[in-house]
Amino acid sequence: MEFTCHQCGYKDDHEEFKYLCRNGCVACGESDLRECPKCGAQVMFSRALALETEDVRMRELCQELSEIPKSEDPAVQQKAMEIIGSLRRMNERWNIPQLNDFIKQRSRELFF
């Protein structure tokens, strides 16, 4: 899930923003307190807001994955693995059986 720092505008995956809320700190509901890797600002990451656009991103990644041909080119294989990894992580939150089936099917087609 892409996240944007409210202070400097830096954009990256939310996992690149250091998790600060730990060691007994009670998080505010579904939100996490994180630190921007560029400017160090403390920012709140709301999972609910991030999930609002994740379904669109899943569709885009599925389309991109469906267009990748079987190839021995390491760059093509790496791109496919990155997309498959992203889709798997997203589907851990969404639990869509058809998406899981699609990921398995494309993995077999591309790597076996």
mmCIF file of N, CA, C and O in Angstrom:
data_model
loop_
_atom_site.group_PDB
_atom_site.id
_atom_site.type_symbol
_atom_site.label_atom_id
_atom_site.label_comp_id
_atom_site.label_asym_id
_atom_site.label_seq_id
_atom_site.Cartn_x
_atom_site.Cartn_y
_atom_site.Cartn_z
ATOM 1 N N MET A 1 0.844 -1.172 0.000
ATOM 2 C CA MET A 1 0.000 0.000 0.000
ATOM 3 C C MET A 1 0.889 1.234 0.000
ATOM 4 O O MET A 1 1.754 1.365 0.853
ATOM 5 N N GLU A 2 0.662 2.099 -0.957
ATOM 6 C CA GLU A 2 1.480 3.305 -1.046
ATOM 7 C C GLU A 2 1.044 4.314 0.010
ATOM 8 O O GLU A 2 -0.139 4.454 0.305
ATOM 9 N N PHE A 3 2.010 4.997 0.560
ATOM 10 C CA PHE A 3 1.778 5.971 1.612
ATOM 11 C C PHE A 3 2.530 7.246 1.265
ATOM 12 O O PHE A 3 3.594 7.192 0.653
ATOM 13 N N THR A 4 1.974 8.386 1.626
ATOM 14 C CA THR A 4 2.595 9.681 1.349
ATOM 15 C C THR A 4 2.808 10.433 2.653
ATOM 16 O O THR A 4 1.889 10.565 3.463
ATOM 17 N N CYS A 5 4.015 10.954 2.837
ATOM 18 C CA CYS A 5 4.316 11.773 4.018
ATOM 19 C C CYS A 5 3.596 13.111 3.887
ATOM 20 O O CYS A 5 3.711 13.787 2.855
ATOM 21 N N HIS A 6 2.878 13.499 4.922
ATOM 22 C CA HIS A 6 2.138 14.762 4.892
ATOM 23 C C HIS A 6 3.064 15.979 4.967
ATOM 24 O O HIS A 6 2.686 17.064 4.581
ATOM 25 N N GLN A 7 4.287 15.772 5.445
ATOM 26 C CA GLN A 7 5.196 16.904 5.617
ATOM 27 C C GLN A 7 6.049 17.174 4.373
ATOM 28 O O GLN A 7 6.127 18.296 3.900
ATOM 29 N N CYS A 8 6.696 16.128 3.820
ATOM 30 C CA CYS A 8 7.610 16.356 2.701
ATOM 31 C C CYS A 8 7.084 15.831 1.367
ATOM 32 O O CYS A 8 7.664 16.105 0.321
ATOM 33 N N GLY A 9 5.982 15.049 1.409
ATOM 34 C CA GLY A 9 5.402 14.531 0.179
ATOM 35 C C GLY A 9 6.035 13.258 -0.341
ATOM 36 O O GLY A 9 5.666 12.761 -1.402
ATOM 37 N N TYR A 10 7.002 12.682 0.383
ATOM 38 C CA TYR A 10 7.663 11.448 -0.035
ATOM 39 C C TYR A 10 6.632 10.326 -0.138
ATOM 40 O O TYR A 10 5.792 10.151 0.741
ATOM 41 N N LYS A 11 6.690 9.544 -1.250
ATOM 42 C CA LYS A 11 5.774 8.432 -1.463
ATOM 43 C C LYS A 11 6.552 7.127 -1.569
ATOM 44 O O LYS A 11 7.575 7.075 -2.247
ATOM 45 N N ASP A 12 6.031 6.096 -0.894
ATOM 46 C CA ASP A 12 6.639 4.772 -0.967
ATOM 47 C C ASP A 12 5.663 3.787 -0.336
ATOM 48 O O ASP A 12 4.632 4.185 0.203
ATOM 49 N N ASP A 13 6.006 2.506 -0.400
ATOM 50 C CA ASP A 13 5.190 1.492 0.251
ATOM 51 C C ASP A 13 5.167 1.769 1.755
ATOM 52 O O ASP A 13 6.177 2.195 2.334
ATOM 53 N N HIS A 14 4.026 1.534 2.393
ATOM 54 C CA HIS A 14 3.899 1.858 3.821
ATOM 55 C C HIS A 14 4.925 1.128 4.671
ATOM 56 O O HIS A 14 5.311 1.612 5.732
ATOM 57 N N GLU A 15 5.404 -0.033 4.208
ATOM 58 C CA GLU A 15 6.385 -0.787 4.990
ATOM 59 C C GLU A 15 7.742 -0.097 5.044
ATOM 60 O O GLU A 15 8.564 -0.410 5.902
ATOM 61 N N GLU A 16 7.992 0.834 4.133
ATOM 62 C CA GLU A 16 9.252 1.587 4.148
ATOM 63 C C GLU A 16 9.246 2.667 5.226
ATOM 64 O O GLU A 16 10.286 3.197 5.591
ATOM 65 N N PHE A 17 8.068 2.999 5.729
ATOM 66 C CA PHE A 17 7.947 3.975 6.815
ATOM 67 C C PHE A 17 8.093 3.222 8.129
ATOM 68 O O PHE A 17 7.308 2.325 8.434
ATOM 69 N N LYS A 18 9.115 3.569 8.897
ATOM 70 C CA LYS A 18 9.446 2.850 10.138
ATOM 71 C C LYS A 18 8.258 2.839 11.095
ATOM 72 O O LYS A 18 7.657 3.866 11.389
ATOM 73 N N TYR A 19 7.942 1.654 11.586
ATOM 74 C CA TYR A 19 6.865 1.467 12.554
ATOM 75 C C TYR A 19 7.325 1.976 13.916
ATOM 76 O O TYR A 19 8.338 1.535 14.446
ATOM 77 N N LEU A 20 6.597 2.911 14.519
ATOM 78 C CA LEU A 20 6.984 3.504 15.799
ATOM 79 C C LEU A 20 6.127 3.037 16.966
ATOM 80 O O LEU A 20 6.570 3.079 18.104
ATOM 81 N N CYS A 21 4.910 2.675 16.706
ATOM 82 C CA CYS A 21 3.970 2.343 17.764
ATOM 83 C C CYS A 21 4.191 0.904 18.224
ATOM 84 O O CYS A 21 3.703 -0.040 17.613
ATOM 85 N N ARG A 22 4.963 0.716 19.295
ATOM 86 C CA ARG A 22 5.246 -0.629 19.817
ATOM 87 C C ARG A 22 5.597 -0.558 21.295
ATOM 88 O O ARG A 22 5.472 0.481 21.910
ATOM 89 N N ASN A 23 6.032 -1.676 21.849
ATOM 90 C CA ASN A 23 6.400 -1.775 23.271
ATOM 91 C C ASN A 23 5.281 -1.306 24.192
ATOM 92 O O ASN A 23 5.472 -0.514 25.097
ATOM 93 N N GLY A 24 4.078 -1.813 23.935
ATOM 94 C CA GLY A 24 2.959 -1.498 24.811
ATOM 95 C C GLY A 24 2.187 -0.267 24.412
ATOM 96 O O GLY A 24 1.189 0.050 25.035
ATOM 97 N N CYS A 25 2.621 0.456 23.403
ATOM 98 C CA CYS A 25 1.894 1.634 22.955
ATOM 99 C C CYS A 25 0.576 1.196 22.328
ATOM 100 O O CYS A 25 0.545 0.331 21.472
ATOM 101 N N VAL A 26 -0.509 1.781 22.754
ATOM 102 C CA VAL A 26 -1.817 1.426 22.205
ATOM 103 C C VAL A 26 -2.043 2.222 20.923
ATOM 104 O O VAL A 26 -2.063 3.442 20.925
ATOM 105 N N ALA A 27 -2.180 1.516 19.810
ATOM 106 C CA ALA A 27 -2.429 2.184 18.522
ATOM 107 C C ALA A 27 -3.854 2.720 18.493
ATOM 108 O O ALA A 27 -4.738 2.214 19.182
ATOM 109 N N CYS A 28 -4.063 3.716 17.704
ATOM 110 C CA CYS A 28 -5.393 4.328 17.573
ATOM 111 C C CYS A 28 -6.223 3.524 16.588
ATOM 112 O O CYS A 28 -6.228 3.805 15.392
ATOM 113 N N GLY A 29 -6.902 2.503 17.060
ATOM 114 C CA GLY A 29 -7.735 1.681 16.189
ATOM 115 C C GLY A 29 -6.908 0.952 15.164
ATOM 116 O O GLY A 29 -5.972 0.249 15.495
ATOM 117 N N GLU A 30 -7.258 1.154 13.898
ATOM 118 C CA GLU A 30 -6.551 0.471 12.828
ATOM 119 C C GLU A 30 -5.360 1.274 12.318
ATOM 120 O O GLU A 30 -4.752 0.920 11.338
ATOM 121 N N SER A 31 -5.008 2.357 12.972
ATOM 122 C CA SER A 31 -3.919 3.219 12.521
ATOM 123 C C SER A 31 -2.592 2.857 13.183
ATOM 124 O O SER A 31 -2.561 2.346 14.293
ATOM 125 N N ASP A 32 -1.506 3.130 12.468
ATOM 126 C CA ASP A 32 -0.153 2.927 12.984
ATOM 127 C C ASP A 32 0.572 4.262 12.977
ATOM 128 O O ASP A 32 0.413 5.046 12.059
ATOM 129 N N LEU A 33 1.403 4.491 13.988
ATOM 130 C CA LEU A 33 2.284 5.644 13.983
ATOM 131 C C LEU A 33 3.573 5.219 13.310
ATOM 132 O O LEU A 33 4.201 4.228 13.701
ATOM 133 N N ARG A 34 3.964 5.943 12.256
ATOM 134 C CA ARG A 34 5.153 5.591 11.476
ATOM 135 C C ARG A 34 6.025 6.820 11.270
ATOM 136 O O ARG A 34 5.592 7.934 11.499
ATOM 137 N N GLU A 35 7.272 6.575 10.815
ATOM 138 C CA GLU A 35 8.232 7.660 10.591
ATOM 139 C C GLU A 35 8.629 7.691 9.122
ATOM 140 O O GLU A 35 8.983 6.670 8.544
ATOM 141 N N CYS A 36 8.610 8.880 8.539
ATOM 142 C CA CYS A 36 8.996 9.052 7.147
ATOM 143 C C CYS A 36 10.497 8.785 7.002
ATOM 144 O O CYS A 36 11.308 9.356 7.741
ATOM 145 N N PRO A 37 10.896 7.921 6.042
ATOM 146 C CA PRO A 37 12.323 7.625 5.861
ATOM 147 C C PRO A 37 13.112 8.795 5.279
ATOM 148 O O PRO A 37 14.330 8.824 5.388
ATOM 149 N N LYS A 38 12.420 9.766 4.704
ATOM 150 C CA LYS A 38 13.114 10.895 4.082
ATOM 151 C C LYS A 38 13.312 12.055 5.056
ATOM 152 O O LYS A 38 14.417 12.552 5.222
ATOM 153 N N CYS A 39 12.227 12.485 5.721
ATOM 154 C CA CYS A 39 12.338 13.683 6.567
ATOM 155 C C CYS A 39 12.223 13.392 8.062
ATOM 156 O O CYS A 39 12.466 14.271 8.882
ATOM 157 N N GLY A 40 11.814 12.173 8.431
ATOM 158 C CA GLY A 40 11.715 11.818 9.842
ATOM 159 C C GLY A 40 10.423 12.236 10.512
ATOM 160 O O GLY A 40 10.262 12.040 11.718
ATOM 161 N N ALA A 41 9.481 12.795 9.766
ATOM 162 C CA ALA A 41 8.206 13.212 10.353
ATOM 163 C C ALA A 41 7.431 11.999 10.855
ATOM 164 O O ALA A 41 7.495 10.919 10.269
ATOM 165 N N GLN A 42 6.720 12.192 11.950
ATOM 166 C CA GLN A 42 5.857 11.131 12.458
ATOM 167 C C GLN A 42 4.495 11.283 11.789
ATOM 168 O O GLN A 42 3.900 12.360 11.806
ATOM 169 N N VAL A 43 4.035 10.194 11.191
ATOM 170 C CA VAL A 43 2.781 10.231 10.444
ATOM 171 C C VAL A 43 1.902 9.049 10.832
ATOM 172 O O VAL A 43 2.399 7.992 11.209
ATOM 173 N N MET A 44 0.609 9.251 10.754
ATOM 174 C CA MET A 44 -0.338 8.181 11.036
ATOM 175 C C MET A 44 -0.693 7.490 9.728
ATOM 176 O O MET A 44 -1.003 8.144 8.738
ATOM 177 N N PHE A 45 -0.638 6.181 9.737
ATOM 178 C CA PHE A 45 -1.004 5.381 8.588
ATOM 179 C C PHE A 45 -2.324 4.695 8.898
ATOM 180 O O PHE A 45 -2.414 3.920 9.842
ATOM 181 N N SER A 46 -3.348 5.002 8.136
ATOM 182 C CA SER A 46 -4.664 4.400 8.337
ATOM 183 C C SER A 46 -4.856 3.266 7.346
ATOM 184 O O SER A 46 -4.919 3.481 6.141
ATOM 185 N N ARG A 47 -4.957 2.059 7.850
ATOM 186 C CA ARG A 47 -5.157 0.901 6.982
ATOM 187 C C ARG A 47 -6.505 0.982 6.266
ATOM 188 O O ARG A 47 -6.627 0.595 5.113
ATOM 189 N N ALA A 48 -7.517 1.492 6.929
ATOM 190 C CA ALA A 48 -8.839 1.588 6.306
ATOM 191 C C ALA A 48 -8.799 2.487 5.075
ATOM 192 O O ALA A 48 -9.358 2.150 4.031
ATOM 193 N N LEU A 49 -8.113 3.625 5.174
ATOM 194 C CA LEU A 49 -8.011 4.519 4.023
ATOM 195 C C LEU A 49 -7.193 3.888 2.909
ATOM 196 O O LEU A 49 -7.511 4.033 1.727
ATOM 197 N N ALA A 50 -6.136 3.190 3.261
ATOM 198 C CA ALA A 50 -5.277 2.562 2.260
ATOM 199 C C ALA A 50 -6.021 1.460 1.511
ATOM 200 O O ALA A 50 -5.796 1.252 0.317
ATOM 201 N N LEU A 51 -6.906 0.754 2.196
ATOM 202 C CA LEU A 51 -7.631 -0.343 1.568
ATOM 203 C C LEU A 51 -8.673 0.138 0.561
ATOM 204 O O LEU A 51 -9.108 -0.624 -0.298
ATOM 205 N N GLU A 52 -9.064 1.413 0.642
ATOM 206 C CA GLU A 52 -10.068 1.933 -0.269
ATOM 207 C C GLU A 52 -9.629 1.848 -1.723
ATOM 208 O O GLU A 52 -10.465 1.696 -2.609
ATOM 209 N N THR A 53 -8.345 1.954 -1.980
ATOM 210 C CA THR A 53 -7.852 1.914 -3.361
ATOM 211 C C THR A 53 -7.117 0.616 -3.682
ATOM 212 O O THR A 53 -6.712 0.416 -4.816
ATOM 213 N N GLU A 54 -6.980 -0.262 -2.716
ATOM 214 C CA GLU A 54 -6.215 -1.479 -2.948
ATOM 215 C C GLU A 54 -6.897 -2.413 -3.943
ATOM 216 O O GLU A 54 -6.225 -3.100 -4.716
ATOM 217 N N ASP A 55 -8.215 -2.437 -3.982
ATOM 218 C CA ASP A 55 -8.895 -3.304 -4.943
ATOM 219 C C ASP A 55 -8.580 -2.890 -6.381
ATOM 220 O O ASP A 55 -8.395 -3.737 -7.257
ATOM 221 N N VAL A 56 -8.470 -1.596 -6.615
ATOM 222 C CA VAL A 56 -8.105 -1.108 -7.947
ATOM 223 C C VAL A 56 -6.677 -1.540 -8.277
ATOM 224 O O VAL A 56 -6.391 -2.004 -9.386
ATOM 225 N N ARG A 57 -5.790 -1.424 -7.321
ATOM 226 C CA ARG A 57 -4.395 -1.816 -7.530
ATOM 227 C C ARG A 57 -4.288 -3.318 -7.796
ATOM 228 O O ARG A 57 -3.490 -3.748 -8.634
ATOM 229 N N MET A 58 -5.101 -4.126 -7.113
ATOM 230 C CA MET A 58 -5.084 -5.567 -7.353
ATOM 231 C C MET A 58 -5.481 -5.874 -8.795
ATOM 232 O O MET A 58 -4.859 -6.718 -9.445
ATOM 233 N N ARG A 59 -6.505 -5.194 -9.297
ATOM 234 C CA ARG A 59 -6.925 -5.400 -10.689
ATOM 235 C C ARG A 59 -5.809 -5.019 -11.656
ATOM 236 O O ARG A 59 -5.552 -5.720 -12.643
ATOM 237 N N GLU A 60 -5.137 -3.897 -11.386
ATOM 238 C CA GLU A 60 -4.037 -3.462 -12.250
ATOM 239 C C GLU A 60 -2.905 -4.489 -12.254
ATOM 240 O O GLU A 60 -2.352 -4.813 -13.311
ATOM 241 N N LEU A 61 -2.548 -4.999 -11.075
ATOM 242 C CA LEU A 61 -1.478 -5.986 -10.994
ATOM 243 C C LEU A 61 -1.861 -7.303 -11.671
ATOM 244 O O LEU A 61 -1.025 -7.938 -12.313
ATOM 245 N N CYS A 62 -3.128 -7.706 -11.545
ATOM 246 C CA CYS A 62 -3.586 -8.920 -12.218
ATOM 247 C C CYS A 62 -3.478 -8.757 -13.734
ATOM 248 O O CYS A 62 -3.036 -9.684 -14.430
ATOM 249 N N GLN A 63 -3.868 -7.609 -14.237
ATOM 250 C CA GLN A 63 -3.767 -7.352 -15.674
ATOM 251 C C GLN A 63 -2.307 -7.401 -16.117
ATOM 252 O O GLN A 63 -1.964 -8.021 -17.130
ATOM 253 N N GLU A 64 -1.452 -6.738 -15.340
ATOM 254 C CA GLU A 64 -0.019 -6.720 -15.663
ATOM 255 C C GLU A 64 0.564 -8.130 -15.646
ATOM 256 O O GLU A 64 1.317 -8.524 -16.549
ATOM 257 N N LEU A 65 0.189 -8.929 -14.637
ATOM 258 C CA LEU A 65 0.690 -10.295 -14.527
ATOM 259 C C LEU A 65 0.188 -11.157 -15.687
ATOM 260 O O LEU A 65 0.925 -11.983 -16.207
ATOM 261 N N SER A 66 -1.050 -10.948 -16.092
ATOM 262 C CA SER A 66 -1.604 -11.752 -17.182
ATOM 263 C C SER A 66 -0.906 -11.472 -18.512
ATOM 264 O O SER A 66 -0.914 -12.309 -19.408
ATOM 265 N N GLU A 67 -0.276 -10.315 -18.640
ATOM 266 C CA GLU A 67 0.401 -9.931 -19.876
ATOM 267 C C GLU A 67 1.878 -10.347 -19.920
ATOM 268 O O GLU A 67 2.523 -10.210 -20.948
ATOM 269 N N ILE A 68 2.390 -10.844 -18.816
ATOM 270 C CA ILE A 68 3.798 -11.258 -18.785
ATOM 271 C C ILE A 68 3.931 -12.620 -19.459
ATOM 272 O O ILE A 68 3.261 -13.576 -19.069
ATOM 273 N N PRO A 69 4.806 -12.721 -20.469
ATOM 274 C CA PRO A 69 4.990 -14.010 -21.141
ATOM 275 C C PRO A 69 5.954 -14.905 -20.367
ATOM 276 O O PRO A 69 6.775 -14.425 -19.586
ATOM 277 N N LYS A 70 5.852 -16.208 -20.618
ATOM 278 C CA LYS A 70 6.837 -17.129 -20.049
ATOM 279 C C LYS A 70 8.184 -16.787 -20.670
ATOM 280 O O LYS A 70 8.297 -16.619 -21.883
ATOM 281 N N SER A 71 9.208 -16.645 -19.845
ATOM 282 C CA SER A 71 10.508 -16.199 -20.334
ATOM 283 C C SER A 71 11.617 -16.705 -19.427
ATOM 284 O O SER A 71 11.414 -16.901 -18.237
ATOM 285 N N GLU A 72 12.776 -16.888 -20.019
ATOM 286 C CA GLU A 72 13.972 -17.247 -19.249
ATOM 287 C C GLU A 72 14.735 -15.999 -18.822
ATOM 288 O O GLU A 72 15.726 -16.086 -18.103
ATOM 289 N N ASP A 73 14.291 -14.837 -19.272
ATOM 290 C CA ASP A 73 14.932 -13.564 -18.937
ATOM 291 C C ASP A 73 14.769 -13.302 -17.434
ATOM 292 O O ASP A 73 13.647 -13.202 -16.930
ATOM 293 N N PRO A 74 15.879 -13.170 -16.702
ATOM 294 C CA PRO A 74 15.792 -12.947 -15.251
ATOM 295 C C PRO A 74 15.000 -11.687 -14.880
ATOM 296 O O PRO A 74 14.311 -11.671 -13.864
ATOM 297 N N ALA A 75 15.069 -10.652 -15.692
ATOM 298 C CA ALA A 75 14.335 -9.418 -15.394
ATOM 299 C C ALA A 75 12.826 -9.648 -15.486
ATOM 300 O O ALA A 75 12.063 -9.143 -14.650
ATOM 301 N N VAL A 76 12.396 -10.413 -16.484
ATOM 302 C CA VAL A 76 10.975 -10.721 -16.645
ATOM 303 C C VAL A 76 10.509 -11.602 -15.487
ATOM 304 O O VAL A 76 9.442 -11.371 -14.905
ATOM 305 N N GLN A 77 11.306 -12.598 -15.139
ATOM 306 C CA GLN A 77 10.958 -13.481 -14.026
ATOM 307 C C GLN A 77 10.888 -12.710 -12.710
ATOM 308 O O GLN A 77 9.990 -12.927 -11.894
ATOM 309 N N GLN A 78 11.825 -11.788 -12.500
ATOM 310 C CA GLN A 78 11.845 -10.988 -11.273
ATOM 311 C C GLN A 78 10.592 -10.117 -11.174
ATOM 312 O O GLN A 78 9.973 -10.022 -10.118
ATOM 313 N N LYS A 79 10.214 -9.495 -12.285
ATOM 314 C CA LYS A 79 9.012 -8.653 -12.302
ATOM 315 C C LYS A 79 7.782 -9.485 -11.962
ATOM 316 O O LYS A 79 6.941 -9.070 -11.161
ATOM 317 N N ALA A 80 7.683 -10.680 -12.558
ATOM 318 C CA ALA A 80 6.546 -11.565 -12.274
ATOM 319 C C ALA A 80 6.524 -11.958 -10.795
ATOM 320 O O ALA A 80 5.459 -11.946 -10.163
ATOM 321 N N MET A 81 7.678 -12.285 -10.234
ATOM 322 C CA MET A 81 7.743 -12.671 -8.817
ATOM 323 C C MET A 81 7.339 -11.515 -7.901
ATOM 324 O O MET A 81 6.670 -11.724 -6.887
ATOM 325 N N GLU A 82 7.744 -10.289 -8.259
ATOM 326 C CA GLU A 82 7.364 -9.129 -7.455
ATOM 327 C C GLU A 82 5.854 -8.920 -7.471
ATOM 328 O O GLU A 82 5.241 -8.649 -6.431
ATOM 329 N N ILE A 83 5.255 -9.045 -8.657
ATOM 330 C CA ILE A 83 3.807 -8.869 -8.762
ATOM 331 C C ILE A 83 3.079 -9.969 -7.997
ATOM 332 O O ILE A 83 2.128 -9.700 -7.248
ATOM 333 N N ILE A 84 3.525 -11.203 -8.161
ATOM 334 C CA ILE A 84 2.909 -12.322 -7.439
ATOM 335 C C ILE A 84 3.015 -12.110 -5.934
ATOM 336 O O ILE A 84 2.058 -12.314 -5.192
ATOM 337 N N GLY A 85 4.176 -11.663 -5.457
ATOM 338 C CA GLY A 85 4.343 -11.389 -4.029
ATOM 339 C C GLY A 85 3.398 -10.304 -3.541
ATOM 340 O O GLY A 85 2.783 -10.431 -2.472
ATOM 341 N N SER A 86 3.267 -9.242 -4.311
ATOM 342 C CA SER A 86 2.348 -8.158 -3.940
ATOM 343 C C SER A 86 0.914 -8.648 -3.886
ATOM 344 O O SER A 86 0.175 -8.341 -2.936
ATOM 345 N N LEU A 87 0.508 -9.406 -4.897
ATOM 346 C CA LEU A 87 -0.863 -9.920 -4.921
ATOM 347 C C LEU A 87 -1.122 -10.881 -3.760
ATOM 348 O O LEU A 87 -2.205 -10.843 -3.161
ATOM 349 N N ARG A 88 -0.144 -11.705 -3.425
ATOM 350 C CA ARG A 88 -0.323 -12.623 -2.279
ATOM 351 C C ARG A 88 -0.508 -11.848 -0.977
ATOM 352 O O ARG A 88 -1.368 -12.189 -0.161
ATOM 353 N N ARG A 89 0.321 -10.822 -0.774
ATOM 354 C CA ARG A 89 0.193 -10.020 0.458
ATOM 355 C C ARG A 89 -1.168 -9.321 0.518
ATOM 356 O O ARG A 89 -1.804 -9.272 1.573
ATOM 357 N N MET A 90 -1.606 -8.783 -0.618
ATOM 358 C CA MET A 90 -2.918 -8.130 -0.647
ATOM 359 C C MET A 90 -4.030 -9.135 -0.363
ATOM 360 O O MET A 90 -4.977 -8.840 0.376
ATOM 361 N N ASN A 91 -3.908 -10.323 -0.934
ATOM 362 C CA ASN A 91 -4.964 -11.310 -0.753
ATOM 363 C C ASN A 91 -4.990 -11.897 0.653
ATOM 364 O O ASN A 91 -5.994 -12.467 1.064
ATOM 365 N N GLU A 92 -3.928 -11.732 1.406
ATOM 366 C CA GLU A 92 -3.975 -12.123 2.822
ATOM 367 C C GLU A 92 -4.993 -11.258 3.560
ATOM 368 O O GLU A 92 -5.610 -11.710 4.523
ATOM 369 N N ARG A 93 -5.173 -10.023 3.114
ATOM 370 C CA ARG A 93 -6.155 -9.129 3.726
ATOM 371 C C ARG A 93 -7.552 -9.365 3.153
ATOM 372 O O ARG A 93 -8.547 -9.259 3.858
ATOM 373 N N TRP A 94 -7.647 -9.651 1.859
ATOM 374 C CA TRP A 94 -8.939 -9.738 1.171
ATOM 375 C C TRP A 94 -9.507 -11.158 1.137
ATOM 376 O O TRP A 94 -10.722 -11.333 1.085
ATOM 377 N N ASN A 95 -8.646 -12.156 1.079
ATOM 378 C CA ASN A 95 -9.062 -13.560 1.065
ATOM 379 C C ASN A 95 -10.048 -13.853 -0.074
ATOM 380 O O ASN A 95 -11.163 -14.321 0.151
ATOM 381 N N ILE A 96 -9.617 -13.585 -1.306
ATOM 382 C CA ILE A 96 -10.441 -13.827 -2.491
ATOM 383 C C ILE A 96 -9.975 -15.136 -3.129
ATOM 384 O O ILE A 96 -8.868 -15.202 -3.666
ATOM 385 N N PRO A 97 -10.804 -16.187 -3.077
ATOM 386 C CA PRO A 97 -10.387 -17.489 -3.613
ATOM 387 C C PRO A 97 -9.997 -17.434 -5.098
ATOM 388 O O PRO A 97 -9.032 -18.082 -5.509
ATOM 389 N N GLN A 98 -10.724 -16.660 -5.904
ATOM 390 C CA GLN A 98 -10.420 -16.576 -7.331
ATOM 391 C C GLN A 98 -9.060 -15.925 -7.576
ATOM 392 O O GLN A 98 -8.349 -16.311 -8.506
ATOM 393 N N LEU A 99 -8.697 -14.959 -6.756
ATOM 394 C CA LEU A 99 -7.389 -14.329 -6.893
ATOM 395 C C LEU A 99 -6.296 -15.329 -6.530
ATOM 396 O O LEU A 99 -5.276 -15.424 -7.220
ATOM 397 N N ASN A 100 -6.522 -16.084 -5.483
ATOM 398 C CA ASN A 100 -5.565 -17.127 -5.097
ATOM 399 C C ASN A 100 -5.385 -18.138 -6.226
ATOM 400 O O ASN A 100 -4.259 -18.530 -6.541
ATOM 401 N N ASP A 101 -6.480 -18.543 -6.855
ATOM 402 C CA ASP A 101 -6.414 -19.480 -7.976
ATOM 403 C C ASP A 101 -5.646 -18.877 -9.152
ATOM 404 O O ASP A 101 -4.843 -19.560 -9.797
ATOM 405 N N PHE A 102 -5.889 -17.604 -9.441
ATOM 406 C CA PHE A 102 -5.196 -16.918 -10.534
ATOM 407 C C PHE A 102 -3.692 -16.861 -10.277
ATOM 408 O O PHE A 102 -2.881 -17.124 -11.169
ATOM 409 N N ILE A 103 -3.315 -16.550 -9.052
ATOM 410 C CA ILE A 103 -1.889 -16.478 -8.691
ATOM 411 C C ILE A 103 -1.230 -17.839 -8.890
ATOM 412 O O ILE A 103 -0.144 -17.939 -9.461
ATOM 413 N N LYS A 104 -1.879 -18.899 -8.426
ATOM 414 C CA LYS A 104 -1.332 -20.253 -8.589
ATOM 415 C C LYS A 104 -1.205 -20.616 -10.065
ATOM 416 O O LYS A 104 -0.186 -21.170 -10.489
ATOM 417 N N GLN A 105 -2.238 -20.319 -10.846
ATOM 418 C CA GLN A 105 -2.238 -20.641 -12.268
ATOM 419 C C GLN A 105 -1.103 -19.925 -12.998
ATOM 420 O O GLN A 105 -0.341 -20.535 -13.747
ATOM 421 N N ARG A 106 -0.956 -18.616 -12.761
ATOM 422 C CA ARG A 106 0.098 -17.853 -13.439
ATOM 423 C C ARG A 106 1.482 -18.302 -12.971
ATOM 424 O O ARG A 106 2.430 -18.331 -13.757
ATOM 425 N N SER A 107 1.613 -18.660 -11.717
ATOM 426 C CA SER A 107 2.898 -19.163 -11.213
ATOM 427 C C SER A 107 3.293 -20.435 -11.943
ATOM 428 O O SER A 107 4.449 -20.582 -12.357
ATOM 429 N N ARG A 108 2.335 -21.342 -12.102
ATOM 430 C CA ARG A 108 2.615 -22.581 -12.838
ATOM 431 C C ARG A 108 2.977 -22.283 -14.292
ATOM 432 O O ARG A 108 3.914 -22.855 -14.837
ATOM 433 N N GLU A 109 2.232 -21.388 -14.921
ATOM 434 C CA GLU A 109 2.476 -21.063 -16.329
ATOM 435 C C GLU A 109 3.842 -20.401 -16.548
ATOM 436 O O GLU A 109 4.510 -20.661 -17.550
ATOM 437 N N LEU A 110 4.229 -19.559 -15.621
ATOM 438 C CA LEU A 110 5.460 -18.773 -15.810
ATOM 439 C C LEU A 110 6.722 -19.484 -15.338
ATOM 440 O O LEU A 110 7.799 -19.249 -15.888
ATOM 441 N N PHE A 111 6.615 -20.344 -14.328
ATOM 442 C CA PHE A 111 7.816 -20.879 -13.713
ATOM 443 C C PHE A 111 7.967 -22.401 -13.802
ATOM 444 O O PHE A 111 8.986 -22.936 -13.401
ATOM 445 N N PHE A 112 6.968 -23.104 -14.319
ATOM 446 C CA PHE A 112 7.075 -24.567 -14.401
ATOM 447 C C PHE A 112 6.859 -25.046 -15.805
ATOM 448 O O PHE A 112 6.353 -24.458 -16.655
#
